Amino acid sequence: MQYEVVLPAAGSGKRMGAGQNKLFLQLMGKPILIHTLEVFEQDINCTGIWLAVKPSERIYIRELLKKYGITKVSGMPDGGAERQHSVHACIKAMNDVSIVLVHDAARPFITHPIIKELAKTAFVNGAAVAGVRAKDTMKKVVDGRVQETIDRDSLWMVQTPQAFRFDLLAQAEDVAEKIGFLGTDEAMLVERLGHTVHMVESTYENVKMTTQEDLVFGEAILQHRQQGGQMNV
């Protein structure tokens, strides 16, 4: 199932405390952004990559694309103040697309089998998200006091990619913009239209590089993969 993918790449990375776009930080000698881009560059089903970027970083990103041989980038519109705005900017620039994926540029460990299943599920059902089952006991807490223990069997931690029929996501983004609604992810915008979103089970390796501790974990994943293994975490 062919698809195009949107990667919001205009964030500041404040939680990383790096003083720069965290996507330019390196894992085993290569920028996080390039690790992520290579996943889609190497996927025969990916027909286009869209990067929402800061205007001030566009030239540098183009240099990275050239250096690492990334050829599938179809466009780099200006990113917005929020992730949702960045995604919408890319959606507005796209056309003749059947399935679109939205993926965190700071999640470099997604695998092709999961991407394939997401695209297929979105084609059949309209919308699908990657996620993993909650492993820890979950409690509802208000003002520092435990209110109840939540049954974790029905709880999932949502990741990306999130996959959609293009027209469905475009409609959801347009409606959200019109009413001034800001969601936490693209699936939330689609849910507000009354559309069912399906879950595709991912892996716990598909972590987002958000803090310095994540970088340590990311290095460990890469080293383990180079040794031909896959971590079960």
Tab-separated table of C-alpha atoms in Angstrom:
chain	number	residue	atom	x	y	z
A	1	MET	CA	0.000	0.000	0.000
A	2	GLN	CA	1.634	3.238	-1.151
A	3	TYR	CA	1.571	6.322	1.048
A	4	GLU	CA	3.178	9.701	1.683
A	5	VAL	CA	4.407	10.764	5.102
A	6	VAL	CA	4.401	14.065	6.984
A	7	LEU	CA	7.182	14.746	9.483
A	8	PRO	CA	6.767	17.869	11.659
A	9	ALA	CA	10.379	19.013	12.115
A	10	ALA	CA	10.035	22.592	13.352
A	11	GLY	CA	10.114	21.967	17.101
A	12	SER	CA	12.439	23.614	19.604
A	13	GLY	CA	13.286	20.569	21.713
A	14	LYS	CA	13.099	22.499	24.994
A	15	ARG	CA	12.743	19.340	27.078
A	16	MET	CA	15.963	18.012	25.586
A	17	GLY	CA	17.794	21.101	26.861
A	18	ALA	CA	20.152	21.002	23.880
A	19	GLY	CA	19.927	24.651	22.854
A	20	GLN	CA	19.072	23.625	19.283
A	21	ASN	CA	16.582	21.580	17.308
A	22	LYS	CA	16.860	18.145	18.917
A	23	LEU	CA	16.517	16.519	15.502
A	24	PHE	CA	20.061	17.665	14.723
A	25	LEU	CA	21.490	15.834	17.738
A	26	GLN	CA	23.373	12.697	16.810
A	27	LEU	CA	22.855	9.020	17.544
A	28	MET	CA	25.943	7.007	16.717
A	29	GLY	CA	27.330	9.755	14.523
A	30	LYS	CA	24.178	10.566	12.551
A	31	PRO	CA	21.436	13.170	13.204
A	32	ILE	CA	18.178	11.864	14.659
A	33	LEU	CA	16.315	13.393	11.706
A	34	ILE	CA	18.358	11.383	9.217
A	35	HIS	CA	17.810	8.123	11.107
A	36	THR	CA	14.056	8.742	10.819
A	37	LEU	CA	14.152	9.837	7.199
A	38	GLU	CA	16.133	6.750	6.198
A	39	VAL	CA	13.294	4.504	7.389
A	40	PHE	CA	10.958	6.050	4.826
A	41	GLU	CA	13.629	6.553	2.167
A	42	GLN	CA	14.225	2.794	2.221
A	43	ASP	CA	10.523	1.843	2.163
A	44	ILE	CA	9.430	1.065	-1.400
A	45	ASN	CA	5.830	1.916	-0.461
A	46	CYS	CA	6.708	5.486	0.537
A	47	THR	CA	6.249	7.766	-2.475
A	48	GLY	CA	6.904	11.111	-0.793
A	49	ILE	CA	8.155	12.737	2.400
A	50	TRP	CA	6.947	16.143	3.600
A	51	LEU	CA	8.945	18.068	6.194
A	52	ALA	CA	7.480	21.038	8.051
A	53	VAL	CA	10.524	23.121	8.968
A	54	LYS	CA	11.646	26.417	10.422
A	55	PRO	CA	12.585	28.816	7.604
A	56	SER	CA	15.888	29.487	9.355
A	57	GLU	CA	16.769	25.771	9.269
A	58	ARG	CA	15.676	24.970	5.715
A	59	ILE	CA	19.103	25.446	4.118
A	60	TYR	CA	20.817	23.287	6.729
A	61	ILE	CA	18.226	20.538	6.328
A	62	ARG	CA	18.728	20.600	2.562
A	63	GLU	CA	22.445	20.127	3.166
A	64	LEU	CA	21.715	17.119	5.386
A	65	LEU	CA	19.419	15.602	2.754
A	66	LYS	CA	22.144	15.902	0.138
A	67	LYS	CA	24.871	14.585	2.431
A	68	TYR	CA	22.931	11.454	3.394
A	69	GLY	CA	21.282	10.775	0.046
A	70	ILE	CA	17.669	11.424	1.050
A	71	THR	CA	15.793	11.808	-2.246
A	72	LYS	CA	12.097	11.387	-1.425
A	73	VAL	CA	11.429	14.772	0.191
A	74	SER	CA	8.622	16.318	-1.877
A	75	GLY	CA	8.305	19.605	-0.003
A	76	MET	CA	9.369	21.571	3.059
A	77	PRO	CA	6.654	24.094	3.962
A	78	ASP	CA	7.065	26.421	6.925
A	79	GLY	CA	6.197	24.790	10.224
A	80	GLY	CA	3.758	26.434	12.599
A	81	ALA	CA	3.772	27.321	16.273
A	82	GLU	CA	2.126	23.998	17.100
A	83	ARG	CA	2.558	20.503	15.664
A	84	GLN	CA	-1.012	20.571	14.333
A	85	HIS	CA	-0.264	23.722	12.350
A	86	SER	CA	2.837	22.127	10.858
A	87	VAL	CA	0.924	19.037	9.770
A	88	HIS	CA	-1.825	21.161	8.258
A	89	ALA	CA	0.734	23.176	6.273
A	90	CYS	CA	1.971	19.955	4.690
A	91	ILE	CA	-1.540	18.658	4.025
A	92	LYS	CA	-2.400	21.882	2.191
A	93	ALA	CA	0.651	21.442	-0.038
A	94	MET	CA	-0.137	17.833	-0.967
A	95	ASN	CA	-2.370	16.489	-3.728
A	96	ASP	CA	-3.271	13.208	-5.438
A	97	VAL	CA	-2.558	11.251	-2.266
A	98	SER	CA	-4.539	8.241	-1.096
A	99	ILE	CA	-2.973	7.429	2.275
A	100	VAL	CA	-1.002	9.842	4.435
A	101	LEU	CA	1.036	9.013	7.516
A	102	VAL	CA	2.010	11.519	10.194
A	103	HIS	CA	5.118	10.595	12.136
A	104	ASP	CA	7.204	12.205	14.862
A	105	ALA	CA	10.541	13.086	13.289
A	106	ALA	CA	12.113	12.225	16.646
A	107	ARG	CA	10.948	8.572	16.497
A	108	PRO	CA	13.742	6.932	14.453
A	109	PHE	CA	13.024	3.308	15.373
A	110	ILE	CA	9.722	2.588	13.638
A	111	THR	CA	9.855	-0.500	11.419
A	112	HIS	CA	8.556	-1.239	7.928
A	113	PRO	CA	6.157	-4.054	8.987
A	114	ILE	CA	4.323	-1.702	11.370
A	115	ILE	CA	4.189	1.036	8.737
A	116	LYS	CA	2.778	-1.447	6.223
A	117	GLU	CA	0.061	-2.577	8.636
A	118	LEU	CA	-0.886	1.016	9.459
A	119	ALA	CA	-1.213	1.974	5.789
A	120	LYS	CA	-3.304	-1.111	5.054
A	121	THR	CA	-5.585	-0.538	8.056
A	122	ALA	CA	-6.070	3.128	7.124
A	123	PHE	CA	-6.923	2.176	3.556
A	124	VAL	CA	-9.612	-0.245	4.749
A	125	ASN	CA	-10.947	1.664	7.763
A	126	GLY	CA	-9.951	5.283	7.253
A	127	ALA	CA	-7.746	5.841	10.290
A	128	ALA	CA	-5.162	3.888	12.293
A	129	VAL	CA	-2.603	4.695	14.972
A	130	ALA	CA	0.408	2.856	16.321
A	131	GLY	CA	0.513	2.093	20.015
A	132	VAL	CA	1.588	-0.300	22.760
A	133	ARG	CA	-0.236	-1.735	25.713
A	134	ALA	CA	0.279	-0.016	29.068
A	135	LYS	CA	2.692	-2.085	31.152
A	136	ASP	CA	2.435	-0.327	34.500
A	137	THR	CA	-0.417	-0.008	36.948
A	138	MET	CA	-2.372	3.131	36.067
A	139	LYS	CA	-4.008	5.375	38.660
A	140	LYS	CA	-6.173	8.461	38.350
A	141	VAL	CA	-4.712	11.211	40.543
A	142	VAL	CA	-6.288	14.563	41.458
A	143	ASP	CA	-4.378	17.129	43.541
A	144	GLY	CA	-1.787	14.528	44.469
A	145	ARG	CA	-4.353	12.018	45.738
A	146	VAL	CA	-5.178	8.691	44.097
A	147	GLN	CA	-8.840	8.604	43.078
A	148	GLU	CA	-8.967	5.162	41.514
A	149	THR	CA	-6.930	2.433	39.863
A	150	ILE	CA	-7.633	2.158	36.148
A	151	ASP	CA	-7.926	-1.223	34.462
A	152	ARG	CA	-4.844	-1.182	32.247
A	153	ASP	CA	-6.120	-3.969	29.973
A	154	SER	CA	-7.966	-1.357	27.927
A	155	LEU	CA	-5.218	1.287	28.047
A	156	TRP	CA	-2.740	1.860	25.233
A	157	MET	CA	0.131	4.335	24.917
A	158	VAL	CA	-0.239	5.986	21.535
A	159	GLN	CA	2.759	6.484	19.261
A	160	THR	CA	3.255	7.467	15.657
A	161	PRO	CA	2.961	6.918	12.759
A	162	GLN	CA	-0.718	7.697	12.565
A	163	ALA	CA	-2.239	6.798	9.197
A	164	PHE	CA	-5.318	8.186	7.446
A	165	ARG	CA	-7.124	8.386	4.180
A	166	PHE	CA	-5.961	11.727	2.898
A	167	ASP	CA	-9.411	13.253	2.435
A	168	LEU	CA	-10.411	12.298	5.988
A	169	LEU	CA	-7.371	13.903	7.600
A	170	ALA	CA	-7.658	16.976	5.382
A	171	GLN	CA	-11.271	17.430	6.471
A	172	ALA	CA	-10.370	16.961	10.145
A	173	GLU	CA	-7.554	19.521	9.903
A	174	ASP	CA	-9.769	22.033	8.091
A	175	VAL	CA	-12.553	21.726	10.661
A	176	ALA	CA	-10.118	22.109	13.563
A	177	GLU	CA	-8.627	25.215	11.986
A	178	LYS	CA	-12.062	26.721	11.353
A	179	ILE	CA	-13.234	26.356	14.956
A	180	GLY	CA	-9.833	27.032	16.541
A	181	PHE	CA	-9.503	23.598	18.126
A	182	LEU	CA	-6.016	22.345	19.053
A	183	GLY	CA	-5.726	18.581	19.504
A	184	THR	CA	-3.000	16.483	21.069
A	185	ASP	CA	-2.615	14.371	17.935
A	186	GLU	CA	-4.140	13.913	14.479
A	187	ALA	CA	-6.277	10.983	15.617
A	188	MET	CA	-8.040	13.268	18.076
A	189	LEU	CA	-9.091	15.562	15.228
A	190	VAL	CA	-10.484	12.604	13.291
A	191	GLU	CA	-12.267	11.275	16.375
A	192	ARG	CA	-14.044	14.641	16.714
A	193	LEU	CA	-15.608	14.020	13.304
A	194	GLY	CA	-17.183	10.855	14.749
A	195	HIS	CA	-14.863	8.566	12.798
A	196	THR	CA	-13.491	5.365	14.369
A	197	VAL	CA	-9.722	5.128	14.751
A	198	HIS	CA	-8.170	1.652	14.753
A	199	MET	CA	-5.154	0.586	16.818
A	200	VAL	CA	-2.147	-1.204	15.324
A	201	GLU	CA	0.185	-2.771	17.882
A	202	SER	CA	3.688	-1.372	17.716
A	203	THR	CA	6.830	-2.095	19.761
A	204	TYR	CA	8.278	-0.502	22.878
A	205	GLU	CA	11.388	0.308	20.835
A	206	ASN	CA	9.455	2.973	18.947
A	207	VAL	CA	10.391	5.640	21.469
A	208	LYS	CA	10.499	9.378	20.902
A	209	MET	CA	13.784	11.166	21.526
A	210	THR	CA	12.572	13.784	24.010
A	211	THR	CA	15.074	13.893	26.900
A	212	GLN	CA	18.766	13.198	27.403
A	213	GLU	CA	17.837	9.823	28.878
A	214	ASP	CA	16.096	8.912	25.618
A	215	LEU	CA	19.349	9.475	23.740
A	216	VAL	CA	21.069	6.879	25.908
A	217	PHE	CA	18.256	4.432	25.233
A	218	GLY	CA	18.372	5.250	21.527
A	219	GLU	CA	22.076	4.463	21.330
A	220	ALA	CA	21.405	1.119	23.013
A	221	ILE	CA	18.676	0.256	20.485
A	222	LEU	CA	20.953	1.075	17.546
A	223	GLN	CA	23.835	-0.942	18.959
A	224	HIS	CA	21.560	-3.915	19.568
A	225	ARG	CA	20.117	-3.721	16.057
A	226	GLN	CA	23.597	-3.585	14.568
A	227	GLN	CA	24.247	-6.851	16.345
A	228	GLY	CA	21.212	-8.331	14.624
A	229	GLY	CA	18.832	-8.261	17.551
A	230	GLN	CA	15.653	-6.515	18.640
A	231	MET	CA	15.122	-5.327	22.177
A	232	ASN	CA	12.072	-6.440	24.119
A	233	VAL	CA	11.513	-3.591	26.550
